[in-house]
Amino acid sequence: MSGILRKAPGIFGMVAWIFWSGSCLAKTVDFSRAPPLQQARMALDILSAHYARELHTYHDGDAFHAWQRFVSVGTLMDYEAASGDSHFHALAGELLADHRGLDGNDDDLWLAEAELDWAVQDGNRERQRNALKNAARIFSRLTVHAWDGACGGGVWWDHAHTYKNAITNELFIDVAARLSVMTGDASYKEWALKSWLWFEGSGMILTSHAVNDGLDARCLNSGSPTYSYNQGVILDALRNLTVLTGDPYFLLQAAQIARQAIGKRTTPDGGFREATGVMNIDSRIFRGIFVEALGRLVPALPAGGDQEALKTWLTDESMRLWANRFPDAQFDSDWNATPFTPSAQAQLTAASLFVAAARVSGEVAR
């Protein structure tokens, strides 16, 4: 790459790396003081420049799964809401329109969440109405075809009705609460509270406040891993239940779940590990889901120890990840310095962490 001057995309003209005489001698500019929203923009610039095609893949053998496409929409909309920067709005719209590869009730609910995110952020009223209708249609279908009396209630993870798990029911609660707030329809509030009461008593929330992955055939806690995204989506659901009811009980539950999650997963060097050792394609995006929800929760918490502890953790973790970055603001899937395993999920989760840090630091534009 002799004589080629490269600029990191979206960093407002600051030169990041110079490759000289084919020897890959890199000279860095000090970005240590770049604000978190700028860091998020840089991570997302890499995502859109290098992983645009991958975001539309959906086969099991691919490096990106279909449901993660709608998590991506949420991440892009979260960045837009925090920064006021609509640079990635078109990309989010393209991803939202691509429904290929959906499989399971949780996938449908991730789509519903993305539709609601789009309805909040898009400035076109007709598109907003359509997105809201799409989310409502998905939710209505699941109340008929996925909720039943097995295990006393709850929605099934799969269409074959073989497993009731945390993520599907957390999404169900959150979508119901959001639809109630956005439409004023009392039936959604009833569903949100009904599904939370079932979930709270299901056995999936341990006495430690960790959320287990699901129930076994006897409707008991299956003892499966407490993945970080199971600790994340419930934070959004509980925060939205607080908005819906005004009851501070839900925020207290959310704070307890969040604090146990970071306490359990913090590594000796200050990192954040997933519930299992080597991450697969799905779990690469889990921590982004967690920190994104945590970033929205912390400003909603009352002032005090919980808020300060969670704020400090998000700030410290974002600084650690930024220090572990690679050329052009690329990030490792494990958020570590070595070995470097790049992925679309790594860019998304990094952006989510930086936006969360911006939210708790007061940088957020609106």
Coordinates of C-alpha atoms in Angstrom, one line a residue:
M1 CA 0.0 0.0 0.0
S2 CA 3.0 2.2 -0.8
G3 CA 2.3 5.9 -0.6
I4 CA -1.4 5.5 0.3
L5 CA -2.7 7.8 3.0
R6 CA -5.7 6.3 4.7
K7 CA -8.2 8.1 6.9
A8 CA -10.5 6.4 9.5
P9 CA -14.0 6.9 8.1
G10 CA -16.3 9.3 9.9
I11 CA -13.7 10.9 12.2
F12 CA -14.2 14.4 10.9
G13 CA -11.0 14.5 8.9
M14 CA -8.5 13.3 11.5
V15 CA -5.9 11.1 10.0
A16 CA -5.7 7.8 11.9
W17 CA -3.2 5.6 10.1
I18 CA -0.4 6.1 7.6
F19 CA 0.9 3.1 5.6
W20 CA 4.3 3.8 4.1
S21 CA 6.5 2.0 1.6
G22 CA 4.6 -1.3 1.9
S23 CA 5.9 -1.9 5.4
C24 CA 2.7 -1.1 7.3
L25 CA 4.5 1.3 9.6
A26 CA 1.6 2.8 11.5
K27 CA 1.5 6.2 13.0
T28 CA -1.5 6.9 15.2
V29 CA -3.1 10.2 16.2
D30 CA -4.0 10.3 19.9
F31 CA -7.8 9.8 20.0
S32 CA -7.7 9.1 23.8
R33 CA -9.8 12.1 24.4
A34 CA -12.4 11.5 21.7
P35 CA -15.9 11.8 23.2
P36 CA -17.9 8.5 23.3
L37 CA -20.4 9.5 20.6
Q38 CA -17.5 10.2 18.2
Q39 CA -16.1 6.8 19.1
A40 CA -19.4 5.2 18.4
R41 CA -19.6 7.0 15.0
M42 CA -16.1 5.6 14.1
A43 CA -17.1 2.1 15.1
L44 CA -20.3 2.3 13.0
D45 CA -18.4 3.8 10.0
I46 CA -16.3 0.6 10.0
L47 CA -19.5 -1.4 10.2
S48 CA -21.1 0.2 7.2
A49 CA -17.9 0.3 5.1
H50 CA -16.7 -3.3 5.7
Y51 CA -19.8 -5.3 6.8
A52 CA -22.7 -4.0 4.8
R53 CA -23.1 -7.2 2.8
E54 CA -22.6 -9.4 5.8
L55 CA -25.5 -7.6 7.7
H56 CA -27.9 -9.0 5.1
T57 CA -26.8 -12.7 5.4
Y58 CA -29.1 -15.1 7.2
H59 CA -27.9 -18.7 6.8
D60 CA -26.7 -20.7 9.7
G61 CA -23.2 -21.0 8.2
D62 CA -22.9 -17.2 7.7
A63 CA -21.0 -14.9 10.1
F64 CA -24.1 -12.9 10.9
H65 CA -27.6 -14.3 11.8
A66 CA -30.9 -12.9 10.7
W67 CA -32.2 -11.8 14.1
Q68 CA -29.0 -9.8 14.6
R69 CA -30.1 -7.6 11.7
F70 CA -32.9 -6.2 13.8
V71 CA -30.6 -5.8 16.8
S72 CA -28.4 -3.7 14.4
V73 CA -31.4 -1.5 13.6
G74 CA -31.9 -0.9 17.3
T75 CA -28.2 0.0 17.7
L76 CA -28.2 2.4 14.8
M77 CA -31.4 4.0 16.0
D78 CA -30.0 4.2 19.6
Y79 CA -26.9 6.0 18.2
E80 CA -29.2 8.4 16.2
A81 CA -31.4 9.2 19.2
A82 CA -28.3 9.9 21.3
S83 CA -26.3 11.9 18.8
G84 CA -28.9 13.5 16.5
D85 CA -26.7 12.1 13.6
S86 CA -28.9 10.4 11.0
H87 CA -26.0 9.2 8.9
F88 CA -26.9 5.6 9.3
H89 CA -30.7 6.0 9.0
A90 CA -30.8 4.7 5.4
L91 CA -28.8 1.6 6.4
A92 CA -31.2 0.9 9.2
G93 CA -34.1 1.2 6.9
E94 CA -32.6 -1.3 4.5
L95 CA -32.0 -3.8 7.3
L96 CA -35.5 -3.3 8.7
A97 CA -37.0 -4.2 5.3
D98 CA -35.0 -7.4 5.0
H99 CA -37.1 -10.2 6.7
R100 CA -35.2 -13.1 5.2
G101 CA -34.2 -15.9 7.5
L102 CA -36.5 -15.3 10.4
D103 CA -37.0 -18.4 12.5
G104 CA -38.8 -18.5 15.8
N105 CA -41.0 -16.2 18.0
D106 CA -37.9 -14.4 19.4
D107 CA -36.8 -13.4 15.9
D108 CA -40.3 -12.0 15.3
L109 CA -40.1 -10.0 18.5
W110 CA -36.7 -8.6 17.6
L111 CA -38.3 -7.4 14.4
A112 CA -41.1 -5.8 16.4
E113 CA -38.6 -4.1 18.6
A114 CA -36.8 -2.7 15.5
E115 CA -40.1 -1.5 14.1
L116 CA -40.8 0.4 17.3
D117 CA -37.3 1.9 17.3
W118 CA -37.8 3.0 13.7
A119 CA -41.3 4.5 14.5
V120 CA -39.7 6.6 17.2
Q121 CA -36.8 7.9 15.1
D122 CA -38.2 8.2 11.5
G123 CA -39.5 11.6 10.6
N124 CA -42.0 10.3 8.0
R125 CA -45.4 9.9 9.6
E126 CA -46.7 7.3 7.2
R127 CA -43.5 5.2 7.8
Q128 CA -44.0 5.7 11.5
R129 CA -47.6 4.5 11.4
N130 CA -46.6 1.5 9.2
A131 CA -43.8 0.5 11.6
L132 CA -46.1 0.8 14.6
K133 CA -48.8 -1.4 12.8
N134 CA -46.2 -4.0 11.9
A135 CA -45.0 -4.3 15.5
A136 CA -48.6 -4.5 16.7
R137 CA -49.4 -7.2 14.2
I138 CA -46.5 -9.3 15.3
F139 CA -47.5 -8.9 19.0
S140 CA -51.1 -9.8 18.3
R141 CA -50.1 -12.9 16.4
L142 CA -48.0 -14.1 19.3
T143 CA -50.7 -13.6 21.9
V144 CA -52.8 -16.0 19.9
H145 CA -50.2 -18.6 18.7
A146 CA -47.3 -18.4 21.2
W147 CA -48.9 -17.8 24.6
D148 CA -50.6 -20.7 26.3
G149 CA -51.1 -22.4 29.7
A150 CA -48.1 -24.6 29.6
C151 CA -45.9 -23.8 32.7
G152 CA -48.7 -21.5 33.8
G153 CA -48.3 -19.0 30.9
G154 CA -45.6 -17.3 28.9
V155 CA -44.7 -17.5 25.2
W156 CA -42.9 -20.2 23.4
W157 CA -39.5 -19.7 21.9
D158 CA -40.2 -21.7 18.8
H159 CA -43.1 -22.4 16.5
A160 CA -43.1 -26.1 17.5
H161 CA -43.7 -25.2 21.2
T162 CA -40.7 -27.1 22.6
Y163 CA -39.1 -24.4 24.9
K164 CA -40.1 -21.5 27.0
N165 CA -37.2 -19.2 27.6
A166 CA -36.1 -15.9 29.0
I167 CA -35.3 -13.9 25.9
T168 CA -38.6 -14.5 24.1
N169 CA -40.6 -13.6 27.2
E170 CA -38.5 -10.5 28.0
L171 CA -39.0 -9.2 24.5
F172 CA -42.7 -9.9 24.8
I173 CA -43.0 -7.9 28.0
D174 CA -41.0 -5.0 26.5
V175 CA -42.9 -4.9 23.2
A176 CA -46.2 -4.9 25.1
A177 CA -45.0 -2.1 27.4
R178 CA -43.7 0.0 24.5
L179 CA -46.9 -0.5 22.5
S180 CA -49.0 0.6 25.5
V181 CA -46.9 3.8 26.0
M182 CA -46.9 4.6 22.2
T183 CA -50.6 3.8 21.5
G184 CA -52.4 4.4 24.8
D185 CA -54.2 1.0 24.3
A186 CA -54.9 -0.4 27.7
S187 CA -54.8 -4.0 26.5
Y188 CA -51.1 -3.8 25.9
K189 CA -50.6 -2.6 29.5
E190 CA -52.6 -5.7 30.7
W191 CA -50.4 -8.0 28.6
A192 CA -47.2 -6.3 29.8
L193 CA -48.1 -6.7 33.5
K194 CA -49.5 -10.2 33.0
S195 CA -46.4 -11.4 31.2
W196 CA -44.1 -9.8 33.8
L197 CA -46.0 -11.4 36.7
W198 CA -45.6 -14.8 35.0
F199 CA -41.9 -14.2 34.2
E200 CA -41.1 -13.1 37.7
G201 CA -42.6 -16.2 39.2
S202 CA -41.4 -18.6 36.5
G203 CA -38.2 -19.6 38.2
M204 CA -36.0 -18.1 35.5
I205 CA -34.9 -15.2 37.8
L206 CA -32.5 -16.7 40.4
T207 CA -32.2 -15.6 44.0
S208 CA -28.9 -13.9 42.9
H209 CA -31.0 -11.8 40.5
A210 CA -29.3 -13.5 37.5
V211 CA -31.7 -14.4 34.7
N212 CA -31.4 -18.0 33.5
D213 CA -31.9 -19.0 29.8
G214 CA -35.1 -21.0 30.2
L215 CA -37.3 -23.7 31.6
D216 CA -36.9 -27.5 31.2
A217 CA -39.7 -30.0 30.3
R218 CA -40.9 -30.0 33.9
C219 CA -41.2 -26.2 33.8
L220 CA -38.3 -25.8 36.2
N221 CA -35.2 -23.6 35.8
S222 CA -33.1 -25.5 33.3
G223 CA -29.8 -24.5 34.9
S224 CA -28.5 -23.3 31.5
P225 CA -26.2 -20.2 31.2
T226 CA -27.2 -16.7 32.3
Y227 CA -26.2 -15.0 29.0
S228 CA -25.7 -11.3 29.1
Y229 CA -28.5 -10.5 26.7
N230 CA -30.9 -12.2 29.1
Q231 CA -29.7 -9.7 31.7
G232 CA -30.1 -6.8 29.1
V233 CA -33.5 -7.0 27.5
I234 CA -35.2 -7.3 30.9
L235 CA -33.6 -4.0 31.8
D236 CA -35.5 -2.3 29.0
A237 CA -38.7 -4.1 29.9
L238 CA -38.5 -3.1 33.5
R239 CA -37.7 0.5 32.6
N240 CA -40.6 0.7 30.3
L241 CA -42.9 -0.9 32.9
T242 CA -41.8 2.0 35.2
V243 CA -42.8 4.5 32.5
L244 CA -46.1 2.7 32.0
T245 CA -47.0 2.4 35.7
G246 CA -44.9 4.9 37.6
D247 CA -44.0 2.1 40.1
P248 CA -40.4 2.4 41.2
Y249 CA -40.4 -1.4 42.1
F250 CA -39.5 -2.2 38.5
L251 CA -36.4 0.0 38.5
L252 CA -35.2 -1.6 41.8
Q253 CA -35.5 -5.0 40.1
A254 CA -33.6 -3.8 37.1
A255 CA -30.8 -2.3 39.2
Q256 CA -30.4 -5.6 41.0
I257 CA -30.2 -7.6 37.8
A258 CA -27.7 -5.1 36.3
R259 CA -25.4 -5.1 39.3
Q260 CA -25.2 -8.8 39.6
A261 CA -24.5 -9.1 35.9
I262 CA -21.5 -6.8 36.0
G263 CA -20.3 -8.3 39.2
K264 CA -20.4 -11.8 37.9
R265 CA -18.8 -11.0 34.5
T266 CA -16.1 -8.6 35.3
T267 CA -12.7 -10.1 34.7
P268 CA -9.5 -9.5 36.8
D269 CA -8.3 -7.0 34.2
G270 CA -11.6 -5.1 34.2
G271 CA -13.0 -6.8 31.1
F272 CA -16.5 -8.3 30.6
R273 CA -16.8 -11.9 29.8
E274 CA -19.8 -13.8 28.4
A275 CA -21.5 -16.6 30.3
T276 CA -19.7 -19.2 28.1
G277 CA -16.0 -19.4 27.2
V278 CA -15.6 -19.2 23.4
M279 CA -18.4 -17.1 21.9
N280 CA -20.3 -18.3 18.8
I281 CA -22.0 -16.1 16.1
D282 CA -25.0 -15.5 18.3
S283 CA -23.3 -14.7 21.6
R284 CA -20.9 -12.2 19.9
I285 CA -23.7 -9.6 20.0
F286 CA -25.1 -10.4 23.5
R287 CA -23.0 -7.9 25.4
G288 CA -24.0 -5.1 23.1
I289 CA -27.6 -5.8 23.9
F290 CA -26.8 -5.7 27.6
V291 CA -24.8 -2.4 27.6
E292 CA -27.3 -0.7 25.3
A293 CA -30.1 -1.4 27.7
L294 CA -27.9 -0.5 30.7
G295 CA -27.1 2.9 29.1
R296 CA -30.8 3.6 28.9
L297 CA -31.5 2.4 32.4
V298 CA -28.9 4.3 34.3
P299 CA -30.3 7.8 33.7
A300 CA -33.7 6.6 34.7
L301 CA -32.5 5.3 38.1
P302 CA -32.8 7.5 41.2
A303 CA -29.7 9.1 42.3
G304 CA -27.7 6.9 44.7
G305 CA -25.4 3.9 44.9
D306 CA -26.9 1.8 42.1
Q307 CA -26.8 4.7 39.6
E308 CA -23.3 5.7 40.5
A309 CA -21.9 2.1 40.4
L310 CA -23.5 1.3 37.0
K311 CA -22.4 4.7 35.6
T312 CA -18.8 4.1 36.7
W313 CA -18.8 0.7 35.2
L314 CA -20.0 1.8 31.8
T315 CA -17.5 4.7 31.8
D316 CA -14.6 2.5 32.8
E317 CA -15.5 -0.3 30.4
S318 CA -15.9 2.1 27.5
M319 CA -12.4 3.6 28.2
R320 CA -10.9 0.1 28.4
L321 CA -12.5 -1.0 25.1
W322 CA -11.3 2.2 23.4
A323 CA -7.8 1.6 24.6
N324 CA -8.0 -1.9 23.0
R325 CA -9.0 -0.6 19.6
F326 CA -7.3 -1.6 16.4
P327 CA -6.5 0.4 13.2
D328 CA -9.5 2.5 11.9
A329 CA -11.4 1.9 15.2
Q330 CA -11.9 -1.8 14.7
F331 CA -12.7 -3.9 17.7
D332 CA -12.2 -7.5 18.8
S333 CA -15.3 -9.7 19.3
D334 CA -14.3 -10.3 22.9
W335 CA -13.4 -6.6 23.5
N336 CA -9.8 -7.7 24.2
A337 CA -6.5 -6.4 22.9
T338 CA -5.3 -9.8 21.7
P339 CA -6.0 -12.0 19.9
F340 CA -7.8 -9.8 17.4
T341 CA -11.0 -11.4 16.1
P342 CA -12.9 -8.8 14.0
S343 CA -16.6 -9.1 13.2
A344 CA -19.7 -7.0 12.5
Q345 CA -20.9 -7.9 15.9
A346 CA -17.7 -6.5 17.5
Q347 CA -18.4 -3.1 15.8
L348 CA -22.0 -3.1 16.9
T349 CA -21.3 -4.0 20.5
A350 CA -18.5 -1.4 20.7
A351 CA -20.8 1.3 19.4
S352 CA -23.5 0.3 21.9
L353 CA -21.0 0.6 24.7
F354 CA -19.8 4.0 23.6
V355 CA -23.4 5.3 23.2
A356 CA -24.2 4.0 26.7
A357 CA -21.2 5.8 28.1
A358 CA -22.3 9.0 26.4
R359 CA -25.7 8.7 27.9
V360 CA -24.4 8.4 31.5
S361 CA -21.8 11.1 30.9
G362 CA -24.3 13.8 29.9
E363 CA -22.9 14.0 26.3
V364 CA -26.2 13.0 24.7
A365 CA -27.5 15.7 22.4
R366 CA -31.2 15.1 23.1

